[in-house]
């Protein structure tokens, strides 16, 4: 466990240490929430600098523990530190506070309008946040990933439960974070690392923890969500769980650029050895598409690669066996046997009718380099299927421009079921931007109104508080008459950066 000191590789953190970490986080919460926006932004930038400076060391560790290639890991470090700096900018902008000021309306003689008190609302930090680090992105969704960055940006202390797939990387990353936070004056308890399954459960149920974030399997995420909901004081649980990310190709697109779509599909499904949460697990192609050999050839050119750890490889192998055993499913390309945890991609094929008949077996996510090509007879079949689809992170439409008018209904139905609708592209390669929404209806996530990637991820860890008729000195700085922070505020219905006008 670490607060602002170095730690060894996390194993099983004791119940006593979990309790101590949670209590320290709670003690730090008010001080951290009271830091100026400048100080909070400086804290995030200090962590980013520390990780950039330690990039060589951390990439070497990550390579040893995950088998991911160096170029991928270096890019992920850049994404991670870029996220931290982005959230520093978000903090300084101040719009995340959603400050709203409605000044008092006194009673007027002969007026039918009721009087109203002075009301001022702002978003405040929730308190200590528990983050479950993911395995598939050891940096970007790991110890210093988007969940940690957005929680710290919100002004919340963070406990991170390390993933067992890369314990030494987790410990060293935590060392650098702790040192950076201590160096810029963050209060003790701002950050802590814990390890072990039981420790994660204990932390989730600790009364001092006020929210949790998770990225992983549907089964594990749902179990944790249920624990968070069953507490005497239920807390928000922001889980990113399962998604098959269907891709729909129209007859026009298949005819105009079928070979390119086939190549890009294989590149997307095998990216990161199929271990991206936005991997296209379903590809819908029109009858007679003639792309089987093109897809098969592209798959055969993909070299076998190591998966993150034995557990994921075992789940992948069992998932491929489950899919292959369904009546009406045939194998386009079978991944040749390879020593665990090495995997070769597998592509299966079936009809839309079979998919709908055996939806319970074919639609659950299989994590890894496997995907199912689904052949449909007419476009009219796609809308009824989409209406039955569970929540997804993404859905993709490949179509020609002249086909767009007749896809309105399909597009609208998919928009009801996904967090991101992609047009003539591929869902892998999530951009860290203000407009990104990386979420979706259950089981994609447990909180479809929120994103785990992008600037608005900070909203998960904030809650509104209204102050009624409060004296100026007791108001948060964001709500005082004088806009000392220079942030955007909605004053009597108008967005402004000016001071509150005299009454």
Short mmCIF file of C-alpha atoms in Angstrom, two decimals:
data_model
loop_
_atom_site.label_atom_id
_atom_site.label_comp_id
_atom_site.label_asym_id
_atom_site.label_seq_id
_atom_site.Cartn_x
_atom_site.Cartn_y
_atom_site.Cartn_z
CA UNK A 1 0.00 0.00 0.00
CA UNK A 2 1.23 3.51 -0.69
CA UNK A 3 0.10 6.96 0.33
CA UNK A 4 3.02 9.10 -0.75
CA UNK A 5 5.84 6.60 -0.19
CA UNK A 6 7.45 3.81 -2.20
CA UNK A 7 5.91 0.35 -2.19
CA UNK A 8 6.78 -3.20 -3.17
CA UNK A 9 4.82 -5.20 -5.71
CA UNK A 10 1.23 -5.49 -4.47
CA UNK A 11 0.13 -8.87 -3.21
CA UNK A 12 -2.79 -9.24 -0.83
CA UNK A 13 -3.29 -6.04 1.10
CA UNK A 14 -4.51 -6.83 4.61
CA UNK A 15 -7.90 -5.78 5.90
CA UNK A 16 -6.16 -3.43 8.33
CA UNK A 17 -4.21 -1.73 5.55
CA UNK A 18 -7.32 -1.36 3.38
CA UNK A 19 -9.10 0.26 6.30
CA UNK A 20 -6.13 2.57 6.93
CA UNK A 21 -5.93 3.59 3.27
CA UNK A 22 -9.64 4.34 3.09
CA UNK A 23 -9.54 6.38 6.29
CA UNK A 24 -6.50 8.35 5.12
CA UNK A 25 -8.28 9.05 1.83
CA UNK A 26 -11.33 10.32 3.69
CA UNK A 27 -9.11 12.53 5.85
CA UNK A 28 -7.51 13.97 2.70
CA UNK A 29 -10.76 14.52 0.86
CA UNK A 30 -11.71 17.93 2.22
CA UNK A 31 -8.21 19.35 1.85
CA UNK A 32 -7.93 18.04 -1.69
CA UNK A 33 -11.36 19.39 -2.62
CA UNK A 34 -10.34 22.79 -1.25
CA UNK A 35 -7.21 23.12 -3.40
CA UNK A 36 -7.28 25.91 -5.93
CA UNK A 37 -7.86 24.96 -9.55
CA UNK A 38 -4.28 26.01 -10.30
CA UNK A 39 -2.91 23.68 -7.61
CA UNK A 40 -5.07 20.79 -8.76
CA UNK A 41 -3.94 21.25 -12.36
CA UNK A 42 -0.31 21.46 -11.24
CA UNK A 43 -0.74 18.19 -9.37
CA UNK A 44 -1.95 16.43 -12.53
CA UNK A 45 0.87 17.87 -14.61
CA UNK A 46 3.42 16.78 -12.00
CA UNK A 47 2.20 13.18 -12.27
CA UNK A 48 2.38 13.39 -16.07
CA UNK A 49 5.98 14.64 -15.95
CA UNK A 50 6.98 11.91 -13.53
CA UNK A 51 5.58 9.19 -15.78
CA UNK A 52 7.17 10.69 -18.88
CA UNK A 53 10.52 10.80 -17.09
CA UNK A 54 10.12 7.15 -16.06
CA UNK A 55 8.90 5.99 -19.46
CA UNK A 56 11.88 3.77 -20.29
CA UNK A 57 11.75 1.97 -16.96
CA UNK A 58 7.98 1.50 -17.02
CA UNK A 59 7.86 0.34 -20.64
CA UNK A 60 10.52 -2.29 -19.92
CA UNK A 61 8.53 -3.57 -16.94
CA UNK A 62 5.29 -3.58 -18.90
CA UNK A 63 6.90 -5.49 -21.74
CA UNK A 64 8.17 -8.17 -19.38
CA UNK A 65 4.83 -8.63 -17.65
CA UNK A 66 2.37 -8.24 -20.54
CA UNK A 67 4.30 -9.19 -23.67
CA UNK A 68 2.97 -6.10 -25.45
CA UNK A 69 5.34 -4.59 -28.03
CA UNK A 70 7.48 -1.60 -27.09
CA UNK A 71 5.97 0.75 -29.68
CA UNK A 72 2.45 0.05 -28.42
CA UNK A 73 3.50 0.61 -24.80
CA UNK A 74 5.32 3.86 -25.52
CA UNK A 75 2.28 5.12 -27.36
CA UNK A 76 0.15 4.16 -24.38
CA UNK A 77 2.40 6.09 -21.99
CA UNK A 78 1.97 9.15 -24.23
CA UNK A 79 -1.79 8.67 -24.16
CA UNK A 80 -1.74 8.33 -20.38
CA UNK A 81 0.30 11.44 -19.72
CA UNK A 82 -1.70 13.26 -22.39
CA UNK A 83 -4.88 12.38 -20.49
CA UNK A 84 -3.42 13.80 -17.30
CA UNK A 85 -2.52 17.06 -19.04
CA UNK A 86 -5.91 17.21 -20.73
CA UNK A 87 -7.61 16.96 -17.34
CA UNK A 88 -5.34 19.70 -16.04
CA UNK A 89 -6.71 21.90 -18.82
CA UNK A 90 -10.25 20.80 -17.98
CA UNK A 91 -9.71 21.81 -14.35
CA UNK A 92 -8.37 25.24 -15.28
CA UNK A 93 -11.23 25.87 -17.70
CA UNK A 94 -13.68 25.48 -14.82
CA UNK A 95 -16.70 24.56 -16.94
CA UNK A 96 -16.73 21.11 -15.32
CA UNK A 97 -17.99 22.81 -12.15
CA UNK A 98 -21.26 23.68 -13.92
CA UNK A 99 -21.64 26.78 -11.76
CA UNK A 100 -25.16 28.22 -11.84
CA UNK A 101 -26.30 31.37 -10.04
CA UNK A 102 -29.94 32.45 -9.78
CA UNK A 103 -30.08 35.64 -7.74
CA UNK A 104 -32.97 36.38 -5.41
CA UNK A 105 -36.27 37.69 -6.71
CA UNK A 106 -38.00 39.68 -3.96
CA UNK A 107 -41.74 39.78 -3.52
CA UNK A 108 -43.25 42.63 -5.49
CA UNK A 109 -46.47 44.43 -4.56
CA UNK A 110 -49.30 43.38 -6.87
CA UNK A 111 -47.13 40.87 -8.74
CA UNK A 112 -48.34 37.33 -9.41
CA UNK A 113 -44.77 36.05 -9.71
CA UNK A 114 -43.68 34.25 -6.54
CA UNK A 115 -40.53 35.41 -4.79
CA UNK A 116 -37.48 33.15 -4.87
CA UNK A 117 -34.38 32.98 -2.71
CA UNK A 118 -30.83 33.37 -3.91
CA UNK A 119 -29.76 29.93 -5.20
CA UNK A 120 -26.29 28.95 -6.35
CA UNK A 121 -25.31 25.45 -7.49
CA UNK A 122 -21.90 23.92 -8.18
CA UNK A 123 -20.48 20.45 -8.65
CA UNK A 124 -18.38 19.18 -5.75
CA UNK A 125 -16.10 16.12 -5.40
CA UNK A 126 -17.84 12.92 -4.34
CA UNK A 127 -15.04 11.86 -2.00
CA UNK A 128 -12.62 8.89 -2.05
CA UNK A 129 -12.83 6.84 -5.26
CA UNK A 130 -11.82 3.21 -5.72
CA UNK A 131 -10.38 2.35 -9.15
CA UNK A 132 -9.98 -1.22 -10.38
CA UNK A 133 -7.06 -1.14 -12.82
CA UNK A 134 -7.54 -3.07 -16.08
CA UNK A 135 -5.18 -5.53 -17.71
CA UNK A 136 -5.59 -4.81 -21.43
CA UNK A 137 -4.25 -1.23 -21.21
CA UNK A 138 -1.63 -1.35 -18.44
CA UNK A 139 -1.08 2.41 -18.63
CA UNK A 140 -4.16 4.09 -20.14
CA UNK A 141 -6.61 2.06 -18.01
CA UNK A 142 -4.10 1.12 -15.34
CA UNK A 143 -2.78 2.73 -12.17
CA UNK A 144 -2.50 6.20 -13.72
CA UNK A 145 -5.20 5.73 -16.35
CA UNK A 146 -8.28 7.74 -17.19
CA UNK A 147 -10.23 6.71 -14.09
CA UNK A 148 -7.45 7.80 -11.74
CA UNK A 149 -6.75 10.98 -13.72
CA UNK A 150 -10.39 12.07 -13.87
CA UNK A 151 -10.99 11.31 -10.18
CA UNK A 152 -7.95 13.34 -9.12
CA UNK A 153 -9.04 16.11 -11.48
CA UNK A 154 -12.42 16.14 -9.76
CA UNK A 155 -10.65 16.62 -6.42
CA UNK A 156 -11.18 13.07 -5.14
CA UNK A 157 -8.58 10.94 -3.35
CA UNK A 158 -8.00 7.63 -5.15
CA UNK A 159 -7.39 4.06 -4.04
CA UNK A 160 -6.30 1.84 -6.93
CA UNK A 161 -6.66 -1.91 -6.82
CA UNK A 162 -3.77 -3.27 -8.91
CA UNK A 163 -4.44 -5.83 -11.62
CA UNK A 164 -2.61 -9.13 -10.94
CA UNK A 165 -1.47 -9.30 -14.57
CA UNK A 166 1.29 -6.74 -14.05
CA UNK A 167 2.03 -6.29 -10.33
CA UNK A 168 5.58 -4.92 -10.60
CA UNK A 169 4.49 -2.32 -13.15
CA UNK A 170 1.63 -1.33 -10.85
CA UNK A 171 3.98 -0.87 -7.91
CA UNK A 172 6.54 1.22 -9.80
CA UNK A 173 3.86 3.35 -11.44
CA UNK A 174 2.36 3.95 -7.99
CA UNK A 175 5.81 4.94 -6.66
CA UNK A 176 6.14 7.63 -9.31
CA UNK A 177 2.61 8.91 -8.77
CA UNK A 178 3.07 9.05 -5.00
CA UNK A 179 6.40 10.90 -5.29
CA UNK A 180 4.95 13.42 -7.74
CA UNK A 181 1.94 14.10 -5.52
CA UNK A 182 4.10 14.50 -2.42
CA UNK A 183 6.39 16.86 -4.31
CA UNK A 184 3.57 19.24 -5.12
CA UNK A 185 2.06 19.25 -1.65
CA UNK A 186 -0.89 16.91 -2.05
CA UNK A 187 -2.24 15.84 1.34
CA UNK A 188 -1.32 12.36 2.66
CA UNK A 189 -3.98 9.89 1.60
CA UNK A 190 -4.49 11.45 -1.83
CA UNK A 191 -3.38 8.22 -3.52
CA UNK A 192 -2.98 4.61 -2.40
CA UNK A 193 -2.31 1.26 -4.05
CA UNK A 194 -3.83 -2.00 -2.85
CA UNK A 195 -3.59 -5.54 -4.18
CA UNK A 196 -5.59 -8.74 -4.04
CA UNK A 197 -9.13 -9.84 -4.80
CA UNK A 198 -10.29 -9.71 -1.19
CA UNK A 199 -8.72 -6.28 -0.72
CA UNK A 200 -10.68 -4.97 -3.70
CA UNK A 201 -13.94 -6.27 -2.27
CA UNK A 202 -13.19 -4.85 1.17
CA UNK A 203 -12.34 -1.47 -0.26
CA UNK A 204 -15.52 -1.41 -2.34
CA UNK A 205 -17.58 -2.05 0.78
CA UNK A 206 -15.67 0.37 3.02
CA UNK A 207 -17.94 3.16 4.24
CA UNK A 208 -15.32 5.82 3.44
CA UNK A 209 -15.31 4.95 -0.28
CA UNK A 210 -17.87 7.05 -2.18
CA UNK A 211 -17.58 5.78 -5.78
CA UNK A 212 -15.83 3.09 -7.81
CA UNK A 213 -14.70 2.62 -11.42
CA UNK A 214 -14.00 -0.69 -13.14
CA UNK A 215 -13.01 -1.99 -16.58
CA UNK A 216 -13.24 -5.72 -17.21
CA UNK A 217 -15.55 -8.65 -17.81
CA UNK A 218 -19.31 -8.53 -17.48
CA UNK A 219 -19.36 -11.25 -14.82
CA UNK A 220 -16.74 -9.61 -12.59
CA UNK A 221 -18.11 -6.12 -13.13
CA UNK A 222 -21.68 -7.17 -12.36
CA UNK A 223 -20.57 -8.90 -9.15
CA UNK A 224 -18.81 -5.74 -8.01
CA UNK A 225 -21.74 -3.55 -9.07
CA UNK A 226 -24.04 -5.69 -6.94
CA UNK A 227 -21.69 -5.33 -3.97
CA UNK A 228 -21.63 -1.55 -4.39
CA UNK A 229 -25.42 -1.44 -4.62
CA UNK A 230 -25.95 -3.71 -1.60
CA UNK A 231 -23.91 -1.56 0.81
CA UNK A 232 -25.79 0.13 3.66
CA UNK A 233 -24.91 3.30 1.75
CA UNK A 234 -25.01 2.33 -1.95
CA UNK A 235 -22.43 4.14 -4.05
CA UNK A 236 -22.08 4.91 -7.78
CA UNK A 237 -20.26 2.12 -9.62
CA UNK A 238 -18.96 3.04 -13.06
CA UNK A 239 -18.30 -0.28 -14.73
CA UNK A 240 -17.23 -0.80 -18.33
CA UNK A 241 -18.15 -4.41 -19.04
CA UNK A 242 -18.91 -6.37 -22.24
CA UNK A 243 -19.46 -5.35 -25.86
CA UNK A 244 -19.38 -7.09 -29.25
CA UNK A 245 -19.41 -3.85 -31.28
CA UNK A 246 -21.36 -4.95 -34.38
CA UNK A 247 -20.35 -3.68 -37.82
CA UNK A 248 -23.03 -3.50 -40.54
CA UNK A 249 -21.98 -3.41 -44.20
CA UNK A 250 -24.58 -2.51 -46.83
CA UNK A 251 -24.75 -4.13 -50.27
CA UNK A 252 -23.52 -0.89 -51.84
CA UNK A 253 -20.48 -0.68 -49.58
CA UNK A 254 -19.67 -4.37 -50.09
CA UNK A 255 -19.81 -3.93 -53.88
CA UNK A 256 -17.84 -0.67 -53.94
CA UNK A 257 -15.05 -1.48 -51.48
CA UNK A 258 -15.55 -5.00 -50.15
CA UNK A 259 -11.88 -6.06 -50.31
CA UNK A 260 -10.77 -2.95 -48.40
CA UNK A 261 -13.47 -3.47 -45.78
CA UNK A 262 -12.31 -7.08 -45.35
CA UNK A 263 -8.68 -6.03 -44.81
CA UNK A 264 -9.61 -3.25 -42.39
CA UNK A 265 -11.93 -5.56 -40.48
CA UNK A 266 -9.17 -8.08 -39.88
CA UNK A 267 -6.75 -5.33 -38.85
CA UNK A 268 -9.27 -3.99 -36.36
CA UNK A 269 -10.26 -7.33 -34.82
CA UNK A 270 -6.62 -8.44 -34.40
CA UNK A 271 -5.34 -5.10 -33.07
CA UNK A 272 -3.84 -5.68 -29.64
CA UNK A 273 -4.42 -9.44 -30.13
CA UNK A 274 -8.17 -8.76 -30.05
CA UNK A 275 -7.95 -7.47 -26.49
CA UNK A 276 -9.58 -4.09 -27.05
CA UNK A 277 -13.03 -3.52 -25.59
CA UNK A 278 -14.09 -2.01 -28.93
CA UNK A 279 -13.00 -4.99 -31.05
CA UNK A 280 -15.56 -5.70 -33.83
CA UNK A 281 -16.96 -9.04 -32.70
CA UNK A 282 -19.70 -9.18 -35.35
CA UNK A 283 -19.45 -8.28 -39.05
CA UNK A 284 -22.74 -8.24 -40.99
CA UNK A 285 -22.32 -8.78 -44.74
CA UNK A 286 -24.98 -9.10 -47.45
CA UNK A 287 -25.68 -12.49 -49.03
CA UNK A 288 -23.32 -13.23 -51.89
CA UNK A 289 -20.66 -10.82 -50.65
CA UNK A 290 -17.83 -13.05 -51.87
CA UNK A 291 -15.38 -11.86 -49.21
CA UNK A 292 -14.72 -15.13 -47.36
CA UNK A 293 -11.40 -15.80 -49.07
CA UNK A 294 -10.27 -12.19 -48.74
CA UNK A 295 -10.99 -12.27 -45.00
CA UNK A 296 -9.35 -15.68 -44.62
CA UNK A 297 -6.21 -14.60 -46.47
CA UNK A 298 -5.91 -11.45 -44.33
CA UNK A 299 -6.30 -13.50 -41.14
CA UNK A 300 -3.65 -16.02 -42.20
CA UNK A 301 -1.16 -13.19 -42.64
CA UNK A 302 -1.51 -12.19 -38.98
CA UNK A 303 1.28 -13.67 -36.91
CA UNK A 304 0.50 -15.41 -33.64
CA UNK A 305 0.95 -13.16 -30.64
CA UNK A 306 1.00 -13.42 -26.88
CA UNK A 307 -2.13 -12.55 -24.96
CA UNK A 308 -1.85 -10.62 -21.71
CA UNK A 309 -1.97 -13.54 -19.31
CA UNK A 310 -3.05 -17.15 -18.91
CA UNK A 311 -6.50 -16.25 -17.60
CA UNK A 312 -7.41 -14.22 -20.67
CA UNK A 313 -5.97 -16.89 -22.97
CA UNK A 314 -8.01 -19.58 -21.24
CA UNK A 315 -11.19 -17.53 -21.54
CA UNK A 316 -10.46 -16.89 -25.22
CA UNK A 317 -9.93 -20.59 -25.93
CA UNK A 318 -13.13 -21.56 -24.15
CA UNK A 319 -15.03 -18.80 -25.94
CA UNK A 320 -13.90 -19.97 -29.38
CA UNK A 321 -14.96 -23.52 -28.50
CA UNK A 322 -18.37 -22.25 -27.35
CA UNK A 323 -18.95 -20.30 -30.55
CA UNK A 324 -17.71 -23.08 -32.82
CA UNK A 325 -20.02 -25.65 -31.23
CA UNK A 326 -23.22 -23.77 -32.12
CA UNK A 327 -25.20 -25.47 -34.92
CA UNK A 328 -25.01 -23.49 -38.13
CA UNK A 329 -21.66 -21.87 -37.33
CA UNK A 330 -18.74 -22.72 -39.61
CA UNK A 331 -15.08 -21.85 -39.33
CA UNK A 332 -13.58 -19.56 -41.95
CA UNK A 333 -10.12 -19.53 -40.38
CA UNK A 334 -9.18 -21.60 -37.33
CA UNK A 335 -6.36 -20.32 -35.21
CA UNK A 336 -3.69 -23.00 -35.31
CA UNK A 337 -2.65 -24.42 -31.92
CA UNK A 338 -0.05 -22.28 -30.18
CA UNK A 339 1.52 -22.52 -26.74
CA UNK A 340 -0.36 -20.54 -24.11
CA UNK A 341 -0.71 -17.63 -23.79
CA UNK A 342 0.04 -17.21 -27.53
CA UNK A 343 -3.02 -16.93 -29.78
CA UNK A 344 -3.81 -16.98 -33.47
CA UNK A 345 -6.95 -15.22 -34.76
CA UNK A 346 -10.10 -17.18 -35.53
CA UNK A 347 -12.98 -16.05 -37.78
CA UNK A 348 -16.30 -17.89 -37.82
CA UNK A 349 -19.31 -17.48 -40.09
CA UNK A 350 -23.06 -17.94 -39.77
CA UNK A 351 -26.39 -16.58 -40.96
CA UNK A 352 -28.45 -13.87 -39.30
CA UNK A 353 -31.22 -16.43 -38.74
CA UNK A 354 -28.80 -18.67 -36.82
CA UNK A 355 -27.49 -15.73 -34.82
CA UNK A 356 -31.01 -14.81 -33.71
CA UNK A 357 -31.86 -18.44 -32.89
CA UNK A 358 -28.75 -18.97 -30.77
CA UNK A 359 -28.30 -15.41 -29.50
CA UNK A 360 -27.62 -16.57 -25.93
CA UNK A 361 -24.56 -18.53 -27.10
CA UNK A 362 -23.33 -16.27 -29.90
CA UNK A 363 -23.79 -12.71 -28.62
CA UNK A 364 -21.83 -12.69 -25.32
CA UNK A 365 -18.39 -11.13 -25.78
CA UNK A 366 -15.41 -13.42 -26.39
CA UNK A 367 -12.34 -11.42 -25.43
CA UNK A 368 -9.48 -11.99 -27.85
CA UNK A 369 -8.81 -12.30 -31.60
CA UNK A 370 -12.06 -13.96 -32.66
CA UNK A 371 -15.02 -12.57 -34.61
CA UNK A 372 -18.19 -13.80 -36.27
CA UNK A 373 -19.14 -12.94 -39.86
CA UNK A 374 -22.94 -12.86 -40.15
CA UNK A 375 -24.61 -13.07 -43.56
CA UNK A 376 -28.01 -11.41 -44.02
CA UNK A 377 -30.45 -11.76 -46.91
CA UNK A 378 -31.99 -8.28 -47.07
CA UNK A 379 -31.39 -4.99 -45.29
CA UNK A 380 -34.91 -5.20 -43.85
CA UNK A 381 -33.62 -7.92 -41.50
CA UNK A 382 -31.15 -5.60 -39.80
CA UNK A 383 -33.56 -3.29 -37.96
CA UNK A 384 -35.43 -6.11 -36.15
CA UNK A 385 -32.11 -7.58 -35.07
CA UNK A 386 -30.80 -4.21 -33.91
CA UNK A 387 -33.97 -3.73 -31.85
CA UNK A 388 -33.13 -6.92 -29.93
CA UNK A 389 -29.47 -5.99 -29.40
CA UNK A 390 -28.18 -5.44 -25.88
CA UNK A 391 -26.26 -2.29 -25.01
CA UNK A 392 -22.91 -1.85 -26.75
CA UNK A 393 -19.97 0.52 -26.59
CA UNK A 394 -20.08 0.97 -30.37
CA UNK A 395 -21.86 0.06 -33.58
CA UNK A 396 -20.54 0.77 -37.07
CA UNK A 397 -22.25 1.38 -40.41
CA UNK A 398 -20.37 0.97 -43.69
CA UNK A 399 -22.47 2.40 -46.52
CA UNK A 400 -22.26 4.53 -49.64
CA UNK A 401 -23.52 8.11 -49.55
CA UNK A 402 -26.56 7.36 -51.70
CA UNK A 403 -27.63 4.62 -49.27
CA UNK A 404 -27.70 6.92 -46.24
CA UNK A 405 -31.37 8.03 -46.61
CA UNK A 406 -32.69 4.51 -46.23
CA UNK A 407 -30.50 3.81 -43.19
CA UNK A 408 -32.19 6.38 -40.96
CA UNK A 409 -34.23 3.83 -39.02
CA UNK A 410 -31.28 1.47 -38.49
CA UNK A 411 -29.09 4.38 -37.41
CA UNK A 412 -31.73 5.61 -34.95
CA UNK A 413 -32.24 2.14 -33.46
CA UNK A 414 -28.50 1.63 -33.05
CA UNK A 415 -28.11 5.05 -31.44
CA UNK A 416 -30.52 3.84 -28.73
CA UNK A 417 -28.25 0.91 -27.98
CA UNK A 418 -24.70 2.25 -28.21
CA UNK A 419 -22.46 4.94 -26.81
CA UNK A 420 -20.71 5.66 -30.12
CA UNK A 421 -22.02 5.19 -33.66
CA UNK A 422 -19.24 4.96 -36.27
CA UNK A 423 -19.76 5.75 -39.96
CA UNK A 424 -17.40 4.16 -42.51
CA UNK A 425 -14.67 3.59 -39.94
CA UNK A 426 -13.66 1.13 -37.24
CA UNK A 427 -14.34 1.27 -33.50
CA UNK A 428 -10.83 0.47 -32.30
CA UNK A 429 -8.53 3.41 -31.67
CA UNK A 430 -10.52 5.39 -29.10
CA UNK A 431 -9.66 9.10 -29.24
CA UNK A 432 -9.14 11.00 -25.98
CA UNK A 433 -11.11 14.15 -26.77
CA UNK A 434 -13.88 16.30 -25.35
CA UNK A 435 -16.49 14.81 -27.69
CA UNK A 436 -15.62 11.15 -27.08
CA UNK A 437 -18.21 8.97 -25.36
CA UNK A 438 -16.78 5.62 -24.30
CA UNK A 439 -19.77 4.02 -22.65
CA UNK A 440 -23.17 2.66 -23.51
CA UNK A 441 -26.30 0.96 -22.17
CA UNK A 442 -25.90 -2.15 -20.00
CA UNK A 443 -24.05 -4.51 -20.33
CA UNK A 444 -21.60 -2.21 -22.08
CA UNK A 445 -21.51 -0.14 -18.89
CA UNK A 446 -23.40 0.20 -15.63
CA UNK A 447 -23.83 3.96 -16.10
CA UNK A 448 -24.71 4.77 -19.74
CA UNK A 449 -24.92 8.52 -19.13
CA UNK A 450 -21.17 8.63 -18.44
CA UNK A 451 -17.92 8.04 -20.32
CA UNK A 452 -14.66 6.55 -19.09
CA UNK A 453 -12.62 8.29 -21.81
CA UNK A 454 -12.44 11.98 -22.64
CA UNK A 455 -12.87 15.25 -20.82
CA UNK A 456 -16.38 14.58 -19.51
CA UNK A 457 -15.20 11.48 -17.62
CA UNK A 458 -14.63 13.90 -14.73
CA UNK A 459 -18.40 14.21 -14.25
CA UNK A 460 -18.57 10.71 -12.77
CA UNK A 461 -16.90 11.89 -9.59
CA UNK A 462 -18.79 15.12 -8.96
CA UNK A 463 -22.15 15.82 -7.37
CA UNK A 464 -24.28 18.99 -7.30
CA UNK A 465 -24.73 21.09 -4.17
CA UNK A 466 -27.04 24.13 -4.03
CA UNK A 467 -26.41 26.98 -1.60
CA UNK A 468 -29.49 29.00 -0.65
CA UNK A 469 -29.17 32.58 0.58
CA UNK A 470 -25.63 31.91 1.80
CA UNK A 471 -23.28 34.74 2.81
CA UNK A 472 -20.47 35.38 0.35
CA UNK A 473 -17.70 34.21 2.65
CA UNK A 474 -19.33 30.76 3.03
CA UNK A 475 -19.83 30.21 -0.69
CA UNK A 476 -17.37 28.15 -2.75
CA UNK A 477 -15.17 30.50 -4.82
CA UNK A 478 -16.97 29.40 -8.00
CA UNK A 479 -20.27 30.84 -6.72
CA UNK A 480 -19.26 34.19 -5.26
CA UNK A 481 -20.42 37.44 -6.81
CA UNK A 482 -16.92 38.24 -7.97
CA UNK A 483 -15.74 35.67 -10.50
CA UNK A 484 -12.25 35.38 -9.06
CA UNK A 485 -11.68 32.10 -10.93
CA UNK A 486 -12.59 33.57 -14.31
CA UNK A 487 -14.70 30.51 -15.14
CA UNK A 488 -17.91 30.31 -17.20
CA UNK A 489 -21.04 30.51 -15.03
CA UNK A 490 -24.75 30.62 -15.85
CA UNK A 491 -26.08 33.75 -14.13
CA UNK A 492 -29.84 34.20 -14.20
CA UNK A 493 -30.03 32.03 -17.30
CA UNK A 494 -27.15 33.62 -19.24
CA UNK A 495 -23.72 32.04 -19.63
CA UNK A 496 -21.06 34.54 -18.60
CA UNK A 497 -17.57 34.94 -17.22
CA UNK A 498 -18.46 38.27 -15.61
CA UNK A 499 -19.17 39.09 -11.99
CA UNK A 500 -22.73 38.83 -10.69
CA UNK A 501 -24.36 42.20 -11.41
CA UNK A 502 -25.45 44.24 -8.40
CA UNK A 503 -29.06 43.66 -7.39
#
